[in-house]
Short mmCIF file of C-alpha atoms in Angstrom, two decimals:
data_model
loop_
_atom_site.label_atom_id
_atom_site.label_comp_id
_atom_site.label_asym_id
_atom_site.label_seq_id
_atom_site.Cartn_x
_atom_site.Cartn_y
_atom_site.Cartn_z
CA UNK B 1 0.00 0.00 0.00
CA UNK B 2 1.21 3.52 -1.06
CA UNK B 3 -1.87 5.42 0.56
CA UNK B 4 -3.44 4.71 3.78
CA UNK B 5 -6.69 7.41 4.57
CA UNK B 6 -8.10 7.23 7.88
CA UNK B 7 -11.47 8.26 8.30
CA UNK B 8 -11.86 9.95 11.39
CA UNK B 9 -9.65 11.71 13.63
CA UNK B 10 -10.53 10.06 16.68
CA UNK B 11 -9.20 8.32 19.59
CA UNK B 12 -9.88 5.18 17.60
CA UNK B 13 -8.67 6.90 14.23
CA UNK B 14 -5.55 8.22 15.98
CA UNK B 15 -4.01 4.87 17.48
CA UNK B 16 -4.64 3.32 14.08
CA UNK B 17 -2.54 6.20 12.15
CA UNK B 18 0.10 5.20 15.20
CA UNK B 19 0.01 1.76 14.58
CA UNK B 20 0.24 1.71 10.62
CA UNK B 21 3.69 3.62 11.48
CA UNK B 22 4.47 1.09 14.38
CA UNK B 23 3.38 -1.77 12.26
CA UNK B 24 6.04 -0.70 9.06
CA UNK B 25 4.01 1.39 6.87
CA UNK B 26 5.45 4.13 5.39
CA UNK B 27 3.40 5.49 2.63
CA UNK B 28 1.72 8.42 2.41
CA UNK B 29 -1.07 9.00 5.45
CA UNK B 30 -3.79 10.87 5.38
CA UNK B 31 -6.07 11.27 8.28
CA UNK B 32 -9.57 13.07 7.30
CA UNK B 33 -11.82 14.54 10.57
CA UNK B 34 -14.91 16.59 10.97
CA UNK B 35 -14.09 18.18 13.41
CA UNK B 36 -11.50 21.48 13.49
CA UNK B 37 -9.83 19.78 16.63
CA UNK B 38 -7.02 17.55 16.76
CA UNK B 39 -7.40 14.43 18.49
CA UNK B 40 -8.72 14.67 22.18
CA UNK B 41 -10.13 12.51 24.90
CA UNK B 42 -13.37 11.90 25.37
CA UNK B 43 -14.33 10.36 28.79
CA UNK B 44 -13.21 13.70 30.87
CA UNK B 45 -15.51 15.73 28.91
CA UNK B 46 -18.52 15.05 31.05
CA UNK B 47 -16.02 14.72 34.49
CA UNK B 48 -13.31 16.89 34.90
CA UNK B 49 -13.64 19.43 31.84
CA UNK B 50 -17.23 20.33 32.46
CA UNK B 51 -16.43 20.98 36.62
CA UNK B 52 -13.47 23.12 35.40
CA UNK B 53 -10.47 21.12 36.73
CA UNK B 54 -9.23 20.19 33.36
CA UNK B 55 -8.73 22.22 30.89
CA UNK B 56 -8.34 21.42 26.60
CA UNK B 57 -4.94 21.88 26.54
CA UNK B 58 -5.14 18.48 28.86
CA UNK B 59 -7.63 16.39 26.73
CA UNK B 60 -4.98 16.56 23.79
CA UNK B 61 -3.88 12.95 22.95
CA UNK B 62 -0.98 14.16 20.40
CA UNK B 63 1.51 16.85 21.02
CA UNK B 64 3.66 18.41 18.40
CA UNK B 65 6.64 16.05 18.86
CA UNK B 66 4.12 12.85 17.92
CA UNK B 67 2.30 14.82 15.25
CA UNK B 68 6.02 15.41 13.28
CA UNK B 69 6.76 11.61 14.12
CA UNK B 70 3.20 10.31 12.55
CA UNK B 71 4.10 12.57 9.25
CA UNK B 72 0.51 12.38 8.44
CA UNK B 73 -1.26 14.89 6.12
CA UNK B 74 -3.94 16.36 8.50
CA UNK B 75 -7.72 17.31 6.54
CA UNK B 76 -9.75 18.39 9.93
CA UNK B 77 -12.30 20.31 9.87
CA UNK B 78 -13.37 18.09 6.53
CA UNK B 79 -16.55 15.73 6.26
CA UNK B 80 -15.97 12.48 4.46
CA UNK B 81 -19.29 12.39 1.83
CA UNK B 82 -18.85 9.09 0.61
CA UNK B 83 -16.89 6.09 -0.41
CA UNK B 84 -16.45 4.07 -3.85
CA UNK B 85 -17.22 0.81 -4.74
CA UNK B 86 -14.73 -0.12 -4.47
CA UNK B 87 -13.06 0.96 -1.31
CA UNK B 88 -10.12 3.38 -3.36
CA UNK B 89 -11.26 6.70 -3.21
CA UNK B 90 -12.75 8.95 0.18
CA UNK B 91 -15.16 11.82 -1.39
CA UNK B 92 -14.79 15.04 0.79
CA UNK B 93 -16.88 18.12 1.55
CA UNK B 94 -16.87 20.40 -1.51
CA UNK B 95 -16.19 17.57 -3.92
CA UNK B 96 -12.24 17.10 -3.34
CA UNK B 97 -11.74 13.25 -3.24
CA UNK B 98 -8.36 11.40 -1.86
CA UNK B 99 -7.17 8.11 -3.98
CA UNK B 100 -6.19 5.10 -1.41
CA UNK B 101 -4.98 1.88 -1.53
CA UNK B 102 -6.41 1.23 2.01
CA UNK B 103 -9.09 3.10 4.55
CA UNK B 104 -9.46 2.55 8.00
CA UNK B 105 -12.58 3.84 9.30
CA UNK B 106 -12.95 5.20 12.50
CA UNK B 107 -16.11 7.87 12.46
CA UNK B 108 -17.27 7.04 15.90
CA UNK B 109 -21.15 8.07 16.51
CA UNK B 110 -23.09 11.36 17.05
CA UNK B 111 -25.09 11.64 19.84
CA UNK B 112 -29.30 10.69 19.92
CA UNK B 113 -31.38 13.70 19.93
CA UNK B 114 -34.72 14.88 20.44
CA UNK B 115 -37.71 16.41 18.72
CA UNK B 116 -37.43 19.90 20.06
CA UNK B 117 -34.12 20.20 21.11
CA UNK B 118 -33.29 22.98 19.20
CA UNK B 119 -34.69 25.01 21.81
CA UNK B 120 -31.51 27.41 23.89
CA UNK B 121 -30.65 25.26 27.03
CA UNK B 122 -30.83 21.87 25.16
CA UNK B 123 -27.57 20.27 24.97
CA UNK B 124 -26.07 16.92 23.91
CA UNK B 125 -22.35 15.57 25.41
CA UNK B 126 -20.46 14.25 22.60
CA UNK B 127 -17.52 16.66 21.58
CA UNK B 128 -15.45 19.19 22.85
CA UNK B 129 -17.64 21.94 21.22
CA UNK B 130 -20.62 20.26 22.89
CA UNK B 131 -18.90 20.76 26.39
CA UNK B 132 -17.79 23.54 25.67
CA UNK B 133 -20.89 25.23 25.03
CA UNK B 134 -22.93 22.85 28.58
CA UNK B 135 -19.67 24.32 30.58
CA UNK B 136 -20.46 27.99 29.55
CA UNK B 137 -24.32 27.69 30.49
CA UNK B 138 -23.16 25.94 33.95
CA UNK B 139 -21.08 28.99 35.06
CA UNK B 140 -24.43 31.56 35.13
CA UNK B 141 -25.39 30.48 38.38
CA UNK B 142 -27.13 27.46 40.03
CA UNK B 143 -29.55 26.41 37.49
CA UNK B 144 -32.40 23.65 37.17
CA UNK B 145 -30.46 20.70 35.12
CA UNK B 146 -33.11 17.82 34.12
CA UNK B 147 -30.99 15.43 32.36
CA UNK B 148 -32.73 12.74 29.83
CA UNK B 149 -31.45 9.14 30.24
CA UNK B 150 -29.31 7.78 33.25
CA UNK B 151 -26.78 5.86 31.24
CA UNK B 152 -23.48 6.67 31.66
CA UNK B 153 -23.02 9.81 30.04
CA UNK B 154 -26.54 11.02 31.83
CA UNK B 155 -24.66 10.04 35.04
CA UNK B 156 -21.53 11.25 34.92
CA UNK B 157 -23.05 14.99 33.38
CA UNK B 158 -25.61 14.91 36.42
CA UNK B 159 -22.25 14.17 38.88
CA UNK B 160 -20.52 17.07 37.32
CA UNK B 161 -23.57 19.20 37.47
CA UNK B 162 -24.66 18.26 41.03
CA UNK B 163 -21.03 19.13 42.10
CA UNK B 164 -21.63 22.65 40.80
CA UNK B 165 -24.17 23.17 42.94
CA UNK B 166 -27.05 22.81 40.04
CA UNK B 167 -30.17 21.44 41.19
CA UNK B 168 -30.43 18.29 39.16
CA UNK B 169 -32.96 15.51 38.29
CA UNK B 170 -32.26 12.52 36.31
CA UNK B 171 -34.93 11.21 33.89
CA UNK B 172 -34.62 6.95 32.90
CA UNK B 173 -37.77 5.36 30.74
CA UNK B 174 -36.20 1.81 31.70
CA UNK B 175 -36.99 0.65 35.37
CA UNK B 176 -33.57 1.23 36.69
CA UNK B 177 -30.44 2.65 34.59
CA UNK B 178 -27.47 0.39 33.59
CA UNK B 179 -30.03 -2.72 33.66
CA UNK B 180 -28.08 -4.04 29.80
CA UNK B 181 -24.90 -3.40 31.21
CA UNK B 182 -24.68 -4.72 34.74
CA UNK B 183 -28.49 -6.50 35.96
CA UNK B 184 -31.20 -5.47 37.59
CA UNK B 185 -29.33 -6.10 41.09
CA UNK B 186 -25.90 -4.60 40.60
CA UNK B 187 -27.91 -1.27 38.80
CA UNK B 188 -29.98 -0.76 41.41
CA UNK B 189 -27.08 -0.50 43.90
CA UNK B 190 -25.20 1.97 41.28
CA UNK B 191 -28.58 3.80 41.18
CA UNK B 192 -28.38 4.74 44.70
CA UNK B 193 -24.92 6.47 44.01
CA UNK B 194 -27.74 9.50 42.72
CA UNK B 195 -29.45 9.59 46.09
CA UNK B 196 -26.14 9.76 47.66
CA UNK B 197 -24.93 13.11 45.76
CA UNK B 198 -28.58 14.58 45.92
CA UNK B 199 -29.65 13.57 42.35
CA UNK B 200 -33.55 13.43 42.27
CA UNK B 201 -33.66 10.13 39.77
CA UNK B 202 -37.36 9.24 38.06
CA UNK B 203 -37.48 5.50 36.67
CA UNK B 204 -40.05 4.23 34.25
CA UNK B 205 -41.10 7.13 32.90
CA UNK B 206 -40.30 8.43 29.15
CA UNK B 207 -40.05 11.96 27.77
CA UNK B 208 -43.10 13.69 26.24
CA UNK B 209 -41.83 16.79 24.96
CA UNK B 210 -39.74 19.80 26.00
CA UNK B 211 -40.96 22.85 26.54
CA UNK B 212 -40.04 26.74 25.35
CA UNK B 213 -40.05 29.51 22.83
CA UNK B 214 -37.09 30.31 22.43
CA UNK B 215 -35.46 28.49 25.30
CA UNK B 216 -36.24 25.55 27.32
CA UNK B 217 -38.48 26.09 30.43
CA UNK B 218 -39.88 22.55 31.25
CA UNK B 219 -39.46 18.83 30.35
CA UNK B 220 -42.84 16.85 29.82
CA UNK B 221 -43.05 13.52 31.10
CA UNK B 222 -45.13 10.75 29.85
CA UNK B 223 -46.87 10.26 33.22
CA UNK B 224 -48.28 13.91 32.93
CA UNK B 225 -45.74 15.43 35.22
CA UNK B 226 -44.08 18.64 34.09
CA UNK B 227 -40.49 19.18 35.47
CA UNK B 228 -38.97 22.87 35.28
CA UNK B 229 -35.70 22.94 33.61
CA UNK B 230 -33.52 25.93 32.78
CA UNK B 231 -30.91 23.63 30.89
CA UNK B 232 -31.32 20.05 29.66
CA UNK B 233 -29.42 17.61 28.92
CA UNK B 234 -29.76 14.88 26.71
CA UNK B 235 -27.85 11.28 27.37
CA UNK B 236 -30.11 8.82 25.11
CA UNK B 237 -27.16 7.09 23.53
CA UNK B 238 -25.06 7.81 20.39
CA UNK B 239 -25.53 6.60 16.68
CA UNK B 240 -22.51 5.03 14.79
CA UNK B 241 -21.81 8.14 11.92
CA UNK B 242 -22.19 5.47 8.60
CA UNK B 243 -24.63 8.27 6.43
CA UNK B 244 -21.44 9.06 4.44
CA UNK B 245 -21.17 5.20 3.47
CA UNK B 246 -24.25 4.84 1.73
CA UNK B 247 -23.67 3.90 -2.06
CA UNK B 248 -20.51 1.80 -0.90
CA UNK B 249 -20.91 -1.90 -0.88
CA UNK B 250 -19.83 -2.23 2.67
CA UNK B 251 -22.21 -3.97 4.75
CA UNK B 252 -24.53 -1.48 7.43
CA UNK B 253 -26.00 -2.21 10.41
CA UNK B 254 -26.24 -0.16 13.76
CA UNK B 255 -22.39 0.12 12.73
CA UNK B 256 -20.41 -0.93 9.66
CA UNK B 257 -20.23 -4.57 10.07
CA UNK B 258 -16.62 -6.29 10.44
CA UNK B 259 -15.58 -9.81 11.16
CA UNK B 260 -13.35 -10.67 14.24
CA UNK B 261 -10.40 -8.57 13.08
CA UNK B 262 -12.35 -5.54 12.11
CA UNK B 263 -11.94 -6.29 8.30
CA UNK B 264 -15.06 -5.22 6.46
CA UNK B 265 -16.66 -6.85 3.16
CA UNK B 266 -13.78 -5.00 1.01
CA UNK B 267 -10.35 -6.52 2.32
CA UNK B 268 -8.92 -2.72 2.12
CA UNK B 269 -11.27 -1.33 4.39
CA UNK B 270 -11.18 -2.02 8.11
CA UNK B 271 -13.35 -0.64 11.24
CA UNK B 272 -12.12 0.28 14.46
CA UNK B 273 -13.30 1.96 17.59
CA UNK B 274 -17.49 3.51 18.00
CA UNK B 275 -19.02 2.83 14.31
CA UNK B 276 -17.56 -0.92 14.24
CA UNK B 277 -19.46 -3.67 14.52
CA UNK B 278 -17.11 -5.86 15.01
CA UNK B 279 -17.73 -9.58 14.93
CA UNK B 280 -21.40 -9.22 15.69
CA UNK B 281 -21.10 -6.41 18.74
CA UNK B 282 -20.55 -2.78 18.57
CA UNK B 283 -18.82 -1.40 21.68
CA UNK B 284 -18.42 2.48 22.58
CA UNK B 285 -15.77 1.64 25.44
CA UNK B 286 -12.06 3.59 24.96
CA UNK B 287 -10.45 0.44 25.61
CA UNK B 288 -11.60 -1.15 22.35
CA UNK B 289 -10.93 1.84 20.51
CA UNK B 290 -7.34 1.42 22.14
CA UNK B 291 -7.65 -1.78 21.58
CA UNK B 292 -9.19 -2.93 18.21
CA UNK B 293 -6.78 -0.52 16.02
CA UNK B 294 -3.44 -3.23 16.41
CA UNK B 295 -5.73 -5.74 15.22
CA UNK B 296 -7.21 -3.71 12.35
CA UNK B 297 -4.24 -2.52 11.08
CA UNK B 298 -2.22 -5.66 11.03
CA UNK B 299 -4.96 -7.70 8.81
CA UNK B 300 -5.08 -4.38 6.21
CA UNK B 301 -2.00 -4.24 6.12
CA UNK B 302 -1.64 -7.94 5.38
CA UNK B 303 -4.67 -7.92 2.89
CA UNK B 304 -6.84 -10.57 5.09
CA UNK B 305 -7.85 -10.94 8.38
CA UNK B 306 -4.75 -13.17 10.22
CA UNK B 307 -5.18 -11.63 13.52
CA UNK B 308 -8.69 -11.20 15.45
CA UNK B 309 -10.02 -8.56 18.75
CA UNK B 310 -9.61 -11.22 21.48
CA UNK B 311 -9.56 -8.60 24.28
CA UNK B 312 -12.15 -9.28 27.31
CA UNK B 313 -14.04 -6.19 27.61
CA UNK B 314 -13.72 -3.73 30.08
CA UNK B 315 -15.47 0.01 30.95
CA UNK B 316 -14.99 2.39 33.67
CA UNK B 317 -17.44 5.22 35.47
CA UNK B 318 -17.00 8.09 37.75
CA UNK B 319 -20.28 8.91 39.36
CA UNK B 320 -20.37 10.92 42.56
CA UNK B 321 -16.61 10.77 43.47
CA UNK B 322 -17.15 6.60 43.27
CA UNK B 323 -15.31 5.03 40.52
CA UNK B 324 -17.30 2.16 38.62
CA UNK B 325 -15.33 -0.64 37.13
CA UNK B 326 -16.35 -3.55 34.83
CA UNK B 327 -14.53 -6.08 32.38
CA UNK B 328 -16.36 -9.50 31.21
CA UNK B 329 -19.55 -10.56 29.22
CA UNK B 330 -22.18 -10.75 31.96
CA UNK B 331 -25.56 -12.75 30.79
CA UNK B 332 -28.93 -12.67 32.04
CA UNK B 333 -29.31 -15.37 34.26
CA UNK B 334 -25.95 -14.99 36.22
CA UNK B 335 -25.61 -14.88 39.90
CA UNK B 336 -23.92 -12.48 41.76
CA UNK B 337 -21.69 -12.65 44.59
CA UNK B 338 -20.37 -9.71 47.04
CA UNK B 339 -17.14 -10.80 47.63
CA UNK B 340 -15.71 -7.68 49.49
CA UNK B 341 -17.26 -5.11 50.83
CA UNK B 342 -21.21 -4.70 52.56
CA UNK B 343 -24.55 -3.95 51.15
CA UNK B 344 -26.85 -2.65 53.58
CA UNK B 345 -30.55 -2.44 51.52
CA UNK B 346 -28.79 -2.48 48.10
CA UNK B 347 -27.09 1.09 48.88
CA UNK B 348 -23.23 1.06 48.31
CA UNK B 349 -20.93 1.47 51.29
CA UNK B 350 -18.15 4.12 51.50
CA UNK B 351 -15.41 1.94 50.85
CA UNK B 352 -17.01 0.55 48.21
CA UNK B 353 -17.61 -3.40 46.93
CA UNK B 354 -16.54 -6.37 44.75
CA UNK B 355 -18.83 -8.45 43.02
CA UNK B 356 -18.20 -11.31 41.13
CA UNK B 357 -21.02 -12.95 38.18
CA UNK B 358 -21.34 -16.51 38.08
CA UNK B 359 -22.41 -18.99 35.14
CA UNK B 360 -22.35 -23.04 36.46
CA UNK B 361 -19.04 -22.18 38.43
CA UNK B 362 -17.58 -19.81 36.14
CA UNK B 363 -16.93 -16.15 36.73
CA UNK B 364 -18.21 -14.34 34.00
CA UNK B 365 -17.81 -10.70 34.92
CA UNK B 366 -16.38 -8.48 37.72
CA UNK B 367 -17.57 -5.24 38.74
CA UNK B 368 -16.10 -3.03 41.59
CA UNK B 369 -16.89 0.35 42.88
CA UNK B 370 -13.88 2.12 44.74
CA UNK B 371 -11.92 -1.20 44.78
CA UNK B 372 -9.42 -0.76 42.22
CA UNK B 373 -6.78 -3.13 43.66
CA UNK B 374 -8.98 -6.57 44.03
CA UNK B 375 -10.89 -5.55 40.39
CA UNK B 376 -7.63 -5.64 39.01
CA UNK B 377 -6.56 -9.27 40.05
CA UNK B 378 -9.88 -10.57 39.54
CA UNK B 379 -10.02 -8.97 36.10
CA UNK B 380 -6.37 -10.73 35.85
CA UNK B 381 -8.08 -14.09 36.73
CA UNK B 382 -11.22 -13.45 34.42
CA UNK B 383 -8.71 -13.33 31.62
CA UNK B 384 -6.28 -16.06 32.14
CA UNK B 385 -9.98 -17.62 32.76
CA UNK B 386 -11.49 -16.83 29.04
CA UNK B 387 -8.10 -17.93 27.57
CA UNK B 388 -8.02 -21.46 29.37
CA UNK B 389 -11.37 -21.68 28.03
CA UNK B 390 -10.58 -21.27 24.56
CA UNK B 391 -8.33 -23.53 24.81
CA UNK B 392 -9.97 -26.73 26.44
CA UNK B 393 -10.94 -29.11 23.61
CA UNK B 394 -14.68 -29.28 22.65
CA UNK B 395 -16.89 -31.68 23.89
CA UNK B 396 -17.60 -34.63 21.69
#
């Protein structure tokens, strides 16, 4: 390959571009992003950043010592329109086009909105200009903050905003937030984390509409109930950015779908990191956009997949000055086990917990709260686990 374009200058997109130069390429490499910004990190954008005690000079990922080494031709502030046929040439805003011999795509998602959210004091939480613009609002004094959906974005924004002083009330149509992600039991113990830093949180109860002029003033609920809201904050999930692939022949579907090496339909065209499907799941977690670019890069650069994403997966939460941690592939129908630590009525203690889920005397998963230590060896264990697994010969 002579040309290498990646797609996206993400944190996905970004440790691609570093591992086609760790990996031997040397071609010419072109890395394409939407956004004016150079690569930053997400995850302290709804933490640190939007309290104040980071600034953007600290979400960089690149400095200007990396960005000489990478010697990468740098198109940001430039929306990919569409890909050929056959995977060779990336159509830009304005009709420019780039000729490739390979593209790694790594366009991560744009966050859900609402009907009505174009009101003033509506905001999503999905870039820097996004938090940028929620941090500004949060300075005018202590506000009303109703924030739509207590996943993790909706929880770490309401932790940030509660710490401000804001008044704040979270808003979750499911039962209990977290429910796909950790269980009913384990959720509703991480639900209580909003009690404990004065978070009103209403369960089981959808969004009707918003209401406003000009700017936001309420937020309808579906049970009737009208909440008053001076800013709002919507956390209803993201949507992997594949508009500017239709007309390609790649394969869409909540994603662009990859094997198990993040190799799409076209053997020059690999996924990596939020708008990868990648061997039937789509994961928005930083460690498998960390992750999945080695892999990636390694099969397009070989012309096939050789190598696949083997990596157990693994997120991380800060919620109310408790840190969340999970790694493994929890299924309904696991027990759970509190290993260390005390639940009193399903509320967390201080010092936090362990808890380990269990499938017919296997640990499947491990999830901690403010036990960093003993989730690390037990996330140790739960891999050597998974790999003895694979390993054992199948049953005849």
């Amino acid at each position: 390959m002579r040309t290498v374009t990646v797609v996206g200058a993400s944190l996905s997109g970004l440790y691609a571009a570093r591992e086609l130069r760790a990996q031997g390429f040397d071609g010419r490499l072109v890395i394409v992003g939407d956004e004016p910004h150079r690569p930053y990190d997400r995850p302290p954008l709804s933490k640190d950043f939007l309290t104040g005690r980071a600034d953007e000079d600290q979400l960089a990922l690149t400095d200007a010592e990396e960005t000489g080494e990478l010697d990468a031709e740098w198109l940001l502030g430039t929306r990919a329109r569409g890909l050929d046929a056959r995977g060779r040439t990336v159509l830009l805003d304005g009709g420019r086009t780039v000729s490739t011999d390979g593209v790694v795509i790594a366009t991560g998602a744009r966050a859900r909105r609402l009907p009505g959210d174009d009101l003033a004091g509506v905001h999503t939480l999905r870039t820097l200009d996004d938090a940028r613009a929620l941090r500004t609002e949060l300075t005018r004094g202590s506000r009303q903050v109703v924030v739509i959906g207590g996943g993790f974005i909706g929880a770490e924004t309401a932790s940030s905003c509660a710490a401000l002083g804001h008044t704040v009330t979270v808003v979750e149509a499911a039962p209990l937030p977290l429910v796909p992600q950790l269980g009913a039991e384990m959720a509703a113990v991480c639900a209580a984390l909003h009690r404990r830093g004065g978070v009103d949180l209403i369960t089981g109860t959808g969004v009707a509409g918003l209401r406003g002029t000009v700017a936001v003033t309420a937020v309808e609920l579906s049970d009737g109930r009208t909440l008053p809201a001076d800013i709002v904050i919507v956390g209803i999930g993201a949507t992997p950015n594949t508009g500017w692939l239709a007309g390609s022949t790649l394969a869409l579907h909540d994603g662009v779908l990859c094997d198990d090496g993040c190799v799409t339909s076209l053997p020059q065209v690999v996924a990596v990191g939020d708008v990868a499907r990648v061997g039937g799941a789509r994961a928005e977690h930083w460690t498998s956009a960390t992750e999945q670019p080695r892999v990636a890069v390694a099969n397009l650069l070989a012309g096939h997949t050789t190598r696949t994403v083997r990596s157990l997966p693994y997120f991380w939460s800060d919620q109310y000055g408790a840190r969340i941690q999970f790694a493994g592939r929890r299924q309904d129908g696991d027990t759970v086990r509190i290993t260390e630590g005390e639940l009193t009525d399903g509320t967390p203690p201080e010092d936090g917990f362990l808890a380990l889920y269990e499938r017919n005397g296997r640990t499947t998963a491990v999830l901690s709260m403010d036990r960093p230590r003993p989730f690390m060896r037990a996330r140790r264990e739960l891999t050597r686990g998974e790999s003895e697994a694979r390993q054992e010969p199948a049953a005849l």
